[in-house]
CSV table of C-alpha atoms and ligand atoms in Angstrom, one decimal:
chain,number,residue,atom,x,y,z
A,1,MET,CA,24.3,3.1,-3.7
A,2,SER,CA,25.0,-0.2,-2.0
A,3,VAL,CA,26.7,-2.9,-4.0
A,4,TYR,CA,25.3,-5.5,-1.7
A,5,TYR,CA,21.8,-7.0,-2.1
A,6,ALA,CA,20.7,-7.7,1.5
A,7,LEU,CA,21.9,-8.2,5.1
A,8,GLY,CA,20.4,-10.0,8.0
A,9,LEU,CA,21.5,-10.2,11.6
A,10,GLY,CA,19.4,-12.4,13.9
A,11,LEU,CA,18.8,-15.6,15.7
A,12,GLY,CA,18.5,-19.1,14.4
A,13,THR,CA,17.3,-22.5,15.6
A,14,HIS,CA,19.5,-25.6,15.2
A,15,ASN,CA,18.8,-29.2,15.3
A,16,ARG,CA,21.1,-31.5,17.3
A,17,HIS,CA,23.6,-31.7,14.4
A,18,GLN,CA,24.0,-27.9,14.3
A,19,GLN,CA,22.0,-27.6,11.1
A,20,TRP,CA,19.8,-24.6,10.8
A,21,LEU,CA,16.0,-25.1,11.0
A,22,ASP,CA,15.0,-21.4,10.7
A,23,SER,CA,16.3,-17.9,11.3
A,24,PHE,CA,14.7,-14.7,12.5
A,25,TYR,CA,15.9,-11.2,11.5
A,26,PRO,CA,14.2,-8.3,13.5
A,27,THR,CA,15.3,-5.7,11.0
A,28,PRO,CA,16.5,-7.2,7.7
A,29,LEU,CA,18.2,-4.7,5.4
A,30,LEU,CA,17.8,-4.4,1.7
A,31,SER,CA,20.8,-2.6,0.0
A,32,PRO,CA,22.8,-2.2,3.3
A,33,SER,CA,25.3,0.7,3.2
A,34,ALA,CA,28.9,-0.1,2.2
A,35,ASP,CA,30.3,1.2,5.5
A,36,LEU,CA,27.9,-1.0,7.5
A,37,VAL,CA,28.9,-4.1,5.5
A,38,ALA,CA,32.6,-3.2,5.8
A,39,ALA,CA,32.3,-2.9,9.6
A,40,CYS,CA,30.7,-6.4,9.8
A,41,LEU,CA,33.4,-7.9,7.5
A,42,SER,CA,36.1,-6.3,9.7
A,43,VAL,CA,35.3,-8.8,12.4
A,44,LEU,CA,33.9,-11.7,10.3
A,45,PRO,CA,35.6,-13.6,7.5
A,46,ALA,CA,35.9,-11.4,4.4
A,47,ASP,CA,33.9,-13.9,2.4
A,48,ALA,CA,31.2,-14.4,5.1
A,49,SER,CA,27.8,-15.1,3.5
A,50,SER,CA,25.8,-17.3,5.8
A,51,GLN,CA,27.6,-17.4,9.1
A,52,PRO,CA,26.9,-18.7,12.6
A,53,LEU,CA,27.8,-16.2,15.3
A,54,ASP,CA,29.2,-16.9,18.7
A,55,LYS,CA,29.0,-14.5,21.7
A,56,THR,CA,32.4,-12.9,21.1
A,57,GLN,CA,31.6,-12.3,17.4
A,58,CYS,CA,28.3,-10.7,18.4
A,59,GLU,CA,30.0,-8.4,20.9
A,60,GLN,CA,32.6,-7.4,18.3
A,61,LEU,CA,29.9,-6.7,15.7
A,62,ALA,CA,28.0,-4.6,18.3
A,63,GLY,CA,31.2,-2.6,18.9
A,64,VAL,CA,32.1,-1.8,15.2
A,65,LEU,CA,28.5,-1.1,14.2
A,66,ALA,CA,28.0,1.3,17.1
A,67,GLU,CA,30.8,3.4,15.7
A,68,ILE,CA,28.9,4.1,12.5
A,69,ASP,CA,26.7,7.2,12.6
A,70,SER,CA,23.5,6.0,11.1
A,71,PRO,CA,20.2,4.8,12.5
A,72,GLU,CA,20.5,1.6,10.4
A,73,ALA,CA,23.9,0.7,11.9
A,74,LYS,CA,22.8,1.7,15.5
A,75,ARG,CA,19.8,-0.7,15.1
A,76,GLN,CA,22.0,-3.6,14.0
A,77,ALA,CA,24.5,-2.8,16.8
A,78,ALA,CA,21.6,-3.1,19.3
A,79,ILE,CA,20.5,-6.4,17.7
A,80,ALA,CA,24.1,-7.8,17.9
A,81,ARG,CA,24.3,-6.8,21.6
A,82,GLN,CA,21.0,-8.4,22.4
A,83,ILE,CA,22.0,-11.7,20.7
A,84,ALA,CA,25.3,-11.7,22.6
A,85,SER,CA,23.5,-11.4,25.9
A,86,SER,CA,20.8,-13.9,25.0
A,87,GLY,CA,23.3,-16.8,24.7
A,88,ARG,CA,21.2,-18.0,21.7
A,89,PRO,CA,22.7,-19.0,18.3
A,90,GLY,CA,23.3,-15.9,16.3
A,91,VAL,CA,23.3,-15.8,12.5
A,92,PHE,CA,24.7,-13.3,10.0
A,93,VAL,CA,23.8,-13.3,6.3
A,94,LEU,CA,25.2,-11.2,3.6
A,95,LEU,CA,23.7,-11.6,0.1
A,96,ARG,CA,26.1,-10.1,-2.4
A,97,ASP,CA,23.6,-10.4,-5.3
A,98,ASN,CA,20.0,-11.4,-5.9
A,99,SER,CA,20.5,-15.1,-6.7
A,100,GLY,CA,18.5,-18.1,-5.4
A,101,PRO,CA,19.1,-19.0,-1.8
A,102,LYS,CA,21.8,-21.6,-1.0
A,103,THR,CA,21.3,-22.0,2.8
A,104,VAL,CA,18.5,-21.9,5.3
A,105,PRO,CA,19.5,-18.5,6.7
A,106,GLU,CA,19.7,-17.0,3.1
A,107,ALA,CA,16.2,-18.4,2.3
A,108,TYR,CA,14.8,-17.0,5.5
A,109,LEU,CA,16.3,-13.6,4.8
A,110,LYS,CA,14.6,-13.5,1.4
A,111,LEU,CA,11.3,-14.5,2.9
A,112,HIS,CA,11.7,-11.8,5.5
A,113,LEU,CA,12.4,-9.2,2.8
A,114,LEU,CA,9.0,-10.1,1.2
A,115,SER,CA,7.0,-10.1,4.4
A,116,HIS,CA,8.7,-6.9,5.7
A,117,ARG,CA,7.6,-5.4,2.3
A,118,LEU,CA,11.1,-4.5,1.3
A,119,VAL,CA,10.7,-6.4,-2.0
A,120,LYS,CA,7.5,-7.2,-3.9
A,121,PRO,CA,6.7,-10.8,-5.1
A,122,HIS,CA,8.9,-11.8,-8.1
A,123,GLN,CA,11.5,-9.1,-7.2
A,124,THR,CA,13.7,-11.5,-5.2
A,125,ALA,CA,15.1,-14.8,-6.8
A,126,LEU,CA,13.8,-17.8,-4.9
A,127,GLU,CA,14.9,-20.6,-7.3
A,128,GLY,CA,15.8,-23.7,-5.4
A,129,ILE,CA,14.2,-22.7,-2.1
A,130,PHE,CA,12.2,-25.9,-1.8
A,131,GLY,CA,15.4,-27.9,-1.8
A,132,VAL,CA,17.1,-25.6,0.7
A,133,LEU,CA,14.3,-25.5,3.3
A,134,PRO,CA,13.9,-28.6,5.6
A,135,ASN,CA,10.5,-30.0,6.4
A,136,ILE,CA,9.9,-29.0,10.0
A,137,ALA,CA,7.5,-29.5,12.9
A,138,TRP,CA,6.3,-26.0,13.9
A,139,THR,CA,5.4,-26.4,17.6
A,140,SER,CA,4.5,-24.6,20.7
A,141,GLN,CA,8.3,-24.8,21.5
A,142,GLY,CA,9.3,-23.4,18.1
A,143,PRO,CA,10.7,-25.3,15.1
A,144,ILE,CA,11.8,-28.9,15.7
A,145,ASP,CA,13.6,-31.3,13.4
A,146,LEU,CA,11.1,-34.1,12.5
A,147,ALA,CA,13.7,-36.8,13.5
A,148,GLU,CA,13.9,-35.2,17.0
A,149,LEU,CA,10.1,-34.6,17.4
A,150,PRO,CA,9.1,-38.0,19.1
A,151,GLU,CA,11.8,-37.5,21.8
A,152,ARG,CA,10.8,-33.9,22.4
A,153,GLN,CA,7.1,-34.8,22.7
A,154,TRP,CA,8.0,-37.5,25.2
A,155,GLN,CA,10.2,-35.2,27.2
A,156,ALA,CA,7.4,-32.6,27.3
A,157,ARG,CA,4.9,-35.2,28.6
A,158,LEU,CA,7.4,-36.4,31.2
A,159,ALA,CA,7.5,-32.7,32.4
A,160,GLY,CA,3.7,-32.7,32.6
A,161,GLN,CA,3.4,-30.5,29.4
A,162,VAL,CA,1.9,-30.9,26.0
A,163,LEU,CA,4.1,-30.1,23.0
A,164,SER,CA,1.6,-28.9,20.4
A,165,VAL,CA,2.4,-29.4,16.7
A,166,ASP,CA,0.7,-26.6,14.7
A,167,SER,CA,2.0,-27.7,11.3
A,168,VAL,CA,4.5,-29.9,9.5
A,169,ASP,CA,5.8,-27.8,6.6
A,170,LYS,CA,8.8,-26.2,5.0
A,171,PHE,CA,7.4,-22.7,5.5
A,172,PRO,CA,6.3,-21.3,8.8
A,173,LYS,CA,3.4,-18.9,9.3
A,174,MET,CA,4.3,-15.3,8.5
A,175,THR,CA,3.0,-13.8,11.8
A,176,ASP,CA,5.5,-15.7,13.9
A,177,TYR,CA,8.2,-13.6,12.2
A,178,VAL,CA,6.5,-10.3,11.2
A,179,VAL,CA,3.1,-8.7,11.4
A,180,PRO,CA,3.2,-5.9,8.8
A,181,THR,CA,1.4,-2.7,9.6
A,182,GLY,CA,-2.3,-2.1,8.8
A,183,VAL,CA,-3.4,-5.7,8.2
A,184,ARG,CA,-6.1,-8.0,9.7
A,185,ILE,CA,-5.5,-11.7,9.5
A,186,ALA,CA,-8.3,-13.8,10.9
A,187,ASP,CA,-6.5,-17.1,10.8
A,188,THR,CA,-2.7,-16.6,10.9
A,189,ALA,CA,-1.9,-20.2,10.0
A,190,ARG,CA,-3.1,-19.4,6.5
A,191,VAL,CA,-0.4,-16.9,5.6
A,192,ARG,CA,3.1,-18.3,5.0
A,193,LEU,CA,6.3,-16.4,5.6
A,194,GLY,CA,7.3,-14.8,2.4
A,195,ALA,CA,3.8,-13.5,1.7
A,196,TYR,CA,3.6,-9.8,0.9
A,197,ILE,CA,0.5,-8.4,2.6
A,198,GLY,CA,-0.2,-4.8,1.6
A,199,GLU,CA,-1.3,-2.0,4.0
A,200,GLY,CA,-5.1,-2.2,4.4
A,201,THR,CA,-5.5,-5.9,3.5
A,202,THR,CA,-8.0,-8.0,5.4
A,203,ILE,CA,-7.6,-11.8,5.2
A,204,MET,CA,-10.7,-13.6,6.4
A,205,HIS,CA,-10.6,-17.2,7.7
A,206,GLU,CA,-11.0,-18.8,4.2
A,207,GLY,CA,-8.3,-16.6,2.8
A,208,PHE,CA,-4.8,-18.0,2.1
A,209,VAL,CA,-1.6,-16.4,0.9
A,210,ASN,CA,1.4,-18.4,-0.2
A,211,PHE,CA,5.1,-17.1,-0.2
A,212,ASN,CA,6.2,-14.9,-3.1
A,213,ALA,CA,2.6,-13.8,-3.5
A,214,GLY,CA,0.2,-11.3,-2.0
A,215,THR,CA,-1.7,-8.0,-2.1
A,216,LEU,CA,-0.3,-4.6,-3.0
A,217,GLY,CA,-2.8,-2.5,-1.0
A,218,ILE,CA,-6.3,-2.5,0.3
A,219,SER,CA,-7.9,-5.8,-0.4
A,220,MET,CA,-10.5,-8.2,1.1
A,221,VAL,CA,-9.1,-11.7,0.8
A,222,GLU,CA,-11.5,-14.6,1.4
A,223,GLY,CA,-10.0,-16.8,-1.3
A,224,ARG,CA,-6.6,-18.4,-2.1
A,225,ILE,CA,-3.6,-16.4,-3.4
A,226,SER,CA,-1.3,-19.1,-4.8
A,227,SER,CA,2.5,-18.8,-5.0
A,228,GLY,CA,3.5,-16.1,-7.5
A,229,VAL,CA,0.0,-14.4,-7.7
A,230,VAL,CA,-0.1,-10.7,-7.0
A,231,VAL,CA,-3.4,-8.8,-6.3
A,232,GLY,CA,-3.7,-5.1,-7.1
A,233,GLU,CA,-5.0,-2.3,-4.9
A,234,GLY,CA,-8.7,-2.4,-4.2
A,235,SER,CA,-9.4,-5.9,-5.5
A,236,ASP,CA,-11.6,-8.4,-3.7
A,237,LEU,CA,-11.2,-12.2,-3.6
A,238,GLY,CA,-14.6,-13.7,-2.7
A,239,GLY,CA,-15.1,-16.6,-0.3
A,240,GLY,CA,-13.3,-19.8,-1.3
A,241,CYS,CA,-12.2,-18.5,-4.7
A,242,SER,CA,-9.0,-19.8,-6.3
A,243,THR,CA,-6.1,-18.2,-8.2
A,244,MET,CA,-4.2,-20.8,-10.1
A,245,GLY,CA,-0.6,-21.3,-9.3
A,246,THR,CA,2.0,-22.3,-11.9
A,247,LEU,CA,2.9,-25.5,-10.0
A,248,SER,CA,1.1,-28.8,-10.4
A,249,GLY,CA,-0.1,-28.5,-14.0
A,250,GLY,CA,-1.5,-25.0,-13.5
A,251,GLY,CA,0.0,-23.8,-16.8
A,252,ASN,CA,2.9,-21.4,-17.2
A,253,ILE,CA,1.0,-18.0,-17.2
A,254,VAL,CA,1.8,-16.1,-14.0
A,255,ILE,CA,-1.6,-15.1,-12.6
A,256,SER,CA,-2.2,-11.6,-11.3
A,257,VAL,CA,-5.2,-9.5,-10.6
A,258,GLY,CA,-5.3,-5.8,-11.4
A,259,GLN,CA,-6.9,-3.0,-9.4
A,260,LYS,CA,-10.6,-2.9,-8.3
A,261,SER,CA,-11.4,-6.4,-9.6
A,262,LEU,CA,-13.7,-9.0,-8.0
A,263,ILE,CA,-13.4,-12.7,-8.1
A,264,GLY,CA,-16.7,-14.0,-6.9
A,265,ALA,CA,-17.2,-16.6,-4.2
A,266,ASN,CA,-16.1,-20.1,-5.3
A,267,ALA,CA,-14.9,-18.7,-8.6
A,268,GLY,CA,-11.4,-19.1,-10.0
A,269,ILE,CA,-9.0,-17.7,-12.5
A,270,GLY,CA,-6.3,-19.4,-14.6
A,271,ILE,CA,-5.6,-16.2,-16.5
A,272,PRO,CA,-4.4,-12.8,-15.3
A,273,LEU,CA,-7.1,-10.2,-14.9
A,274,GLY,CA,-6.7,-6.5,-15.6
A,275,ASP,CA,-8.4,-3.7,-13.7
A,276,ARG,CA,-12.1,-3.5,-12.8
A,277,CYS,CA,-12.9,-7.1,-13.9
A,278,THR,CA,-15.5,-9.3,-12.3
A,279,VAL,CA,-15.7,-13.1,-12.3
A,280,GLU,CA,-19.2,-14.4,-11.5
A,281,SER,CA,-19.5,-16.4,-8.3
A,282,GLY,CA,-18.8,-20.1,-9.0
A,283,LEU,CA,-17.3,-19.6,-12.4
A,284,TYR,CA,-13.8,-21.0,-13.0
A,285,ILE,CA,-12.0,-19.5,-16.0
A,286,THR,CA,-9.0,-21.5,-17.2
A,287,ALA,CA,-6.7,-20.3,-20.0
A,288,GLY,CA,-8.4,-22.7,-22.5
A,289,THR,CA,-12.0,-21.9,-21.5
A,290,LYS,CA,-13.9,-21.1,-24.7
A,291,LEU,CA,-16.2,-18.2,-24.2
A,292,ALA,CA,-18.7,-16.0,-26.1
A,293,LEU,CA,-17.7,-12.3,-26.3
A,294,LEU,CA,-20.9,-10.3,-26.1
A,295,ASP,CA,-21.6,-6.6,-27.0
A,296,ASP,CA,-23.7,-4.3,-24.7
A,297,ASN,CA,-26.9,-5.7,-26.2
A,298,ASN,CA,-25.8,-9.2,-25.3
A,299,GLN,CA,-25.2,-10.1,-29.0
A,300,LEU,CA,-22.4,-12.4,-29.9
A,301,VAL,CA,-19.4,-10.7,-31.3
A,302,LYS,CA,-17.2,-13.8,-31.6
A,303,HIS,CA,-16.0,-16.9,-29.8
A,304,LEU,CA,-12.5,-16.9,-28.3
A,305,LYS,CA,-10.3,-18.5,-25.6
A,306,ALA,CA,-9.9,-16.9,-22.2
A,307,ARG,CA,-6.1,-16.7,-22.6
A,308,GLU,CA,-6.7,-14.1,-25.4
A,309,LEU,CA,-8.2,-11.8,-22.8
A,310,ALA,CA,-5.4,-12.2,-20.3
A,311,GLY,CA,-4.6,-9.0,-18.5
A,312,MET,CA,-7.4,-7.0,-20.1
A,313,SER,CA,-9.5,-4.5,-18.1
A,314,ASP,CA,-13.2,-3.9,-17.6
A,315,LEU,CA,-14.4,-7.4,-18.3
A,316,LEU,CA,-17.3,-9.3,-16.7
A,317,PHE,CA,-17.1,-13.1,-16.9
A,318,ARG,CA,-20.3,-15.1,-16.2
A,319,ARG,CA,-21.8,-18.5,-17.1
A,320,ASN,CA,-25.1,-18.0,-18.7
A,321,SER,CA,-27.5,-19.8,-16.4
A,322,LEU,CA,-29.8,-20.7,-19.3
A,323,THR,CA,-27.4,-22.0,-21.8
A,324,GLY,CA,-24.3,-22.9,-19.7
A,325,ALA,CA,-22.0,-21.0,-22.1
A,326,VAL,CA,-19.3,-18.9,-20.5
A,327,GLU,CA,-19.7,-15.3,-21.6
A,328,CYS,CA,-17.6,-12.1,-21.4
A,329,LYS,CA,-18.9,-8.6,-21.7
A,330,THR,CA,-18.0,-5.1,-20.6
A,331,ASN,CA,-18.1,-4.7,-16.8
A,332,LYS,CA,-20.2,-1.7,-16.0
A,333,SER,CA,-19.7,-1.7,-12.2
A,334,ALA,CA,-16.2,-1.7,-10.7
A,335,VAL,CA,-16.1,-3.2,-7.3
A,336,ALA,CA,-16.5,-0.6,-4.5
A,337,LEU,CA,-15.0,-2.1,-1.3
A,338,ASN,CA,-16.7,-1.4,1.9
A,339,GLN,CA,-14.5,1.3,3.5
A,340,ALA,CA,-15.6,0.4,7.1
A,341,LEU,CA,-14.3,-3.1,6.7
A,342,HIS,CA,-10.9,-2.0,5.7
A,343,ILE,CA,-9.7,0.2,8.6
A,344,ASN,CA,-7.2,-2.1,10.2
A,345,GLN,CA,-6.1,-0.1,13.2
B,401,LIG,C1,-21.9,-11.9,-12.1
B,401,LIG,C2,-22.5,-10.8,-11.1
B,401,LIG,C3,-21.4,-9.7,-10.9
B,401,LIG,C4,-23.7,-10.1,-11.8
B,401,LIG,O1,-24.2,-9.2,-10.9
B,401,LIG,P1,-24.9,-7.9,-11.5
B,401,LIG,O2,-24.0,-7.2,-12.4
B,401,LIG,O3,-25.3,-7.2,-10.2
B,401,LIG,O4,-26.1,-8.4,-12.3
B,401,LIG,P2,-27.6,-8.7,-11.9
B,401,LIG,O5,-27.6,-9.8,-10.9
B,401,LIG,O6,-28.2,-7.4,-11.5
B,401,LIG,O7,-28.1,-9.2,-13.2
B,401,LIG,C5,-28.3,-8.3,-14.4
B,401,LIG,C6,-29.1,-9.1,-15.4
B,401,LIG,O8,-28.3,-10.2,-15.8
B,401,LIG,C7,-28.9,-11.4,-15.5
B,401,LIG,N1,-27.9,-12.4,-15.1
B,401,LIG,C8,-27.1,-12.3,-14.1
B,401,LIG,N2,-26.3,-13.3,-14.0
B,401,LIG,C9,-26.7,-14.1,-15.1
B,401,LIG,C10,-26.2,-15.4,-15.6
B,401,LIG,N3,-25.2,-16.0,-15.0
B,401,LIG,N4,-26.8,-15.9,-16.6
B,401,LIG,C11,-27.8,-15.2,-17.3
B,401,LIG,N5,-28.3,-14.1,-16.8
B,401,LIG,C12,-27.7,-13.5,-15.7
B,401,LIG,C13,-29.9,-11.1,-14.4
B,401,LIG,O9,-31.0,-12.0,-14.3
B,401,LIG,C14,-30.3,-9.7,-14.8
B,401,LIG,O10,-31.3,-9.8,-15.8
B,401,LIG,P3,-32.4,-8.7,-16.1
B,401,LIG,O11,-31.6,-7.5,-16.6
B,401,LIG,O12,-33.2,-9.3,-17.1
B,401,LIG,O13,-33.0,-8.4,-14.8
B,401,LIG,C15,-22.9,-11.4,-9.8
B,401,LIG,O14,-23.9,-12.3,-10.0
B,401,LIG,C16,-21.8,-12.1,-9.0
B,401,LIG,O15,-21.5,-13.3,-9.2
B,401,LIG,N6,-21.1,-11.3,-8.1
B,401,LIG,C17,-20.1,-11.9,-7.3
B,401,LIG,C18,-20.4,-11.5,-5.8
B,401,LIG,C19,-19.5,-12.3,-4.9
B,401,LIG,O16,-19.3,-13.5,-5.0
B,401,LIG,N7,-18.8,-11.5,-4.0
B,401,LIG,C20,-17.9,-12.1,-3.0
B,401,LIG,C21,-18.7,-12.5,-1.7
B,401,LIG,S1,-17.7,-13.4,-0.6
């Protein structure tokens, strides 16, 4: 077993002051083998953790990695060779443990691990990532430092071109770095790098997935998956629905959705749901929502707060359209996703 947490060899983008704006790892490694790491450290400083690479270092890396007899090392050797011949700024990151990222290349490696499905949301420490990542213009010419943007736009115009700014954000869109297998994403701008998108997930135009959040398998996502929220296999997020994050006063319960649950269109949850739950379209359940628990004959069992039902399975939440009271009863029909909609090939 490897004693190292992760390794990334790739390309980065600098601003004019040689500060990293982003980095791209074609094949990030979780738990790289000890001999692969030893080979890298034989040509880099022994304490290398987040290291710019020049052409010579890339060529040396390619040489030592090619001598190791494993597909993993051969792949990294090929990457090092390609970086050397590209003349672009290379970057090497070695994470010795799973602590919060300290540099831009480290933060990007962790986000790559999530979107490459090498780790699931919450499995990699991301404390401090907002402070580490710079706010950047994501443009048709790649990432650009905001201080350098006006000049770059002007230079583009002088050359008869338009430099298009797609977003101004700390996180780029995931699909510019990785498109995981078996997914459909109608509007790629709505999925940030660091999202974990399970095989068989479809994200429609209204769907959104933040970093350190996502779906574990087949899902139809037409609502918002906030940072930290994980949606289980077979669950469906209806159009415009909301899953509450833990930032901005959203409380401290980490929200998740179990398997085969349905959050209706324009509904929302501020508590975790278990398996086979349904939230009626338009109903927002917060942790403090007081609701009437009903038996199968629609008779009141007792009143309670939604947080007391956190994570429980087979529940149907609805707002009684005659009384306005929020009710909870046993969910008789688990959601059956339309199979034809979920073949993403
Ligand atoms: C809550 C929901 C699941 C109930 O659907 P259902 O289980 O099929 O229930 P029905 O509509 O057949 O209604 C069953 C009974 O409950 C009643 N009922 C349904 N919702 C009610 C409400 N909010 N208040 C009072 N009564 C209600 C119905 O009138 C019906 O009464 P009846 O037995 O006297 O005929 C459904 O309304 C819903 O919101 N689904 C979400 C769909 C969605 O948004 N999908 C995503 C698309 S993007």
